[in-house]
Amino acid sequence: MSRTTLSRYLIEQTRSHNTPADLRFLVEVVARACKAISHAVSKGALGGVLGSMETENVQGEVQKKLDVMSNEILLEANEWGGTLAGMASEEMDKAYQIPGQYPKGAYLLMFDPLDGSSNIDVNVSVGTIFSVLRCPGECFSQNDMLGEDAFLQPGTRQVAAGYAIYGPQTMLVLTLGNGVKGFTLDRELGSFVLTHDDIRVPERTAEFAINMSNQRHWEAPVKRYVEELLAGQEGPLGKNYNMRWIASMVADVHRILTRGGIFMYPRDAREPGKPGKLRLMYEANPMSMIIEQAGGAATNGHERILDLQPQALHERVAVFLGSKEEVERVTGYHRS
Ligand code: AHM
Ligand code: MG
């Protein structure tokens, strides 16, 4: 039987779900950029790509060389194809304008070019997360600068979301709003091949992911919930839980998509002005769309993440996502 490559899957989506040709092309180009990033990541010390730059990004984080390279790879791959009205990235303060010599298109692309980059130098999985929105009507035709406002749409408006994970295998996990598919990079063929046809998150789980070192800074509902998890069989939840924390959201979410679990990055008292560490637009929203499309749930402790109206491009948000039963439980603790 012939194998289903990403290209073939996308063409089938056009037939079965009217996926527009320009969206198909956009996803193909993002996937091509992810292949190039995968290649750069895998060279490691041999490619001289490890280590930090002397710069910080807009959020005051030290940039790794590979953060900057990955950002450039994504920008260069996507700027000329005529599918985009603009881009935004964790590594750039403002929206990226499509250079004047290239045609503009109907979509907005947002990404975290290399998530989990604190893990690069220690050879642990990292990834690229992306989200695609339709550009509101007025920015499609205008020649003016594209403002931040065009991007500030709730996650329910995403038309595609995905991530690439650069681990023992490079995989692309994608949703176009009708289920979640996983593609593994066949390095000999140079193509992403469909290997995980219908990814589902089990509703129940006995595994959780949280950075326990922040425990003393958490709010009461999270403290209560994690205490109950740790109490195991003798506690109110009546079963023993296992814990994993990779500190790469892509790797933690990928594990949850594979065998279930709950991922938490709550708001905490370290920086009271910030509602969490992770970014809404290019981390929480795309991951929440994928998790929901796989049958899981995602909230900020109070509301569904995909319903939140963003206020700023680099806005942060608390994240609870994964197996439905556990996400509903911890969300319930915030509400009571
Ligand atoms: P980054 O985008 O700067 O890499 O930060 C996001 C990462 C996530 O991948 C991960 O879940 C989290 O930061 C880990 O944070 P911590 O180091 O506080 O455990
Ligand atoms: Mg990130």
Coordinates of C-alpha atoms in Angstrom, one line a residue, residues 23 26-27 29-31 33 71 73-79 83-90 92 94-96 98 105-112 128-135 146 150-151 153 159-162 281-282 313:
L23 CA -4.1 27.0 3.3
L26 CA 0.8 27.4 3.7
V27 CA 0.9 24.2 5.8
V29 CA 5.7 25.5 3.6
V30 CA 5.6 25.5 7.4
A31 CA 6.3 21.8 7.3
A33 CA 10.6 25.0 7.3
N71 CA 12.9 32.1 13.5
I73 CA 14.0 29.8 8.7
L74 CA 10.3 30.2 9.3
L75 CA 10.2 33.8 8.1
E76 CA 12.2 33.2 5.0
A77 CA 10.2 30.1 4.0
N78 CA 6.9 31.8 4.5
E79 CA 7.3 35.4 3.4
T83 CA -0.6 33.1 1.4
L84 CA 0.1 35.4 4.3
A85 CA -0.8 38.9 5.4
G86 CA 1.7 38.8 8.2
M87 CA 3.5 36.8 10.8
A88 CA 4.2 37.0 14.5
S89 CA 6.7 35.1 16.6
E90 CA 7.8 34.7 20.2
M92 CA 9.9 39.3 17.6
K94 CA 6.1 43.4 16.7
A95 CA 4.2 41.8 13.8
Y96 CA 6.3 40.9 10.9
I98 CA 5.5 40.8 4.3
G105 CA -2.5 36.6 1.2
A106 CA -5.4 35.8 3.5
Y107 CA -3.8 34.3 6.5
L108 CA -1.8 35.2 9.6
L109 CA 0.9 32.8 10.9
M110 CA 2.1 32.8 14.5
F111 CA 4.8 30.6 15.9
D112 CA 7.1 29.8 18.7
T128 CA 8.1 24.4 16.8
I129 CA 4.5 25.4 17.6
F130 CA 2.3 27.3 15.1
S131 CA -1.1 28.7 14.7
V132 CA -2.9 30.0 11.6
L133 CA -5.7 32.6 11.6
R134 CA -7.6 34.2 8.8
C135 CA -6.7 37.9 8.4
L146 CA -0.2 45.3 9.5
A150 CA -5.4 41.8 13.3
F151 CA -3.9 38.9 15.3
Q153 CA -8.6 36.8 17.7
V159 CA -8.0 27.4 10.9
A160 CA -5.0 25.2 11.5
A161 CA -2.6 24.5 14.4
G162 CA 0.3 22.2 14.8
M281 CA -1.3 33.2 20.9
Y282 CA 1.5 30.8 19.8
L313 CA 0.5 39.6 21.0

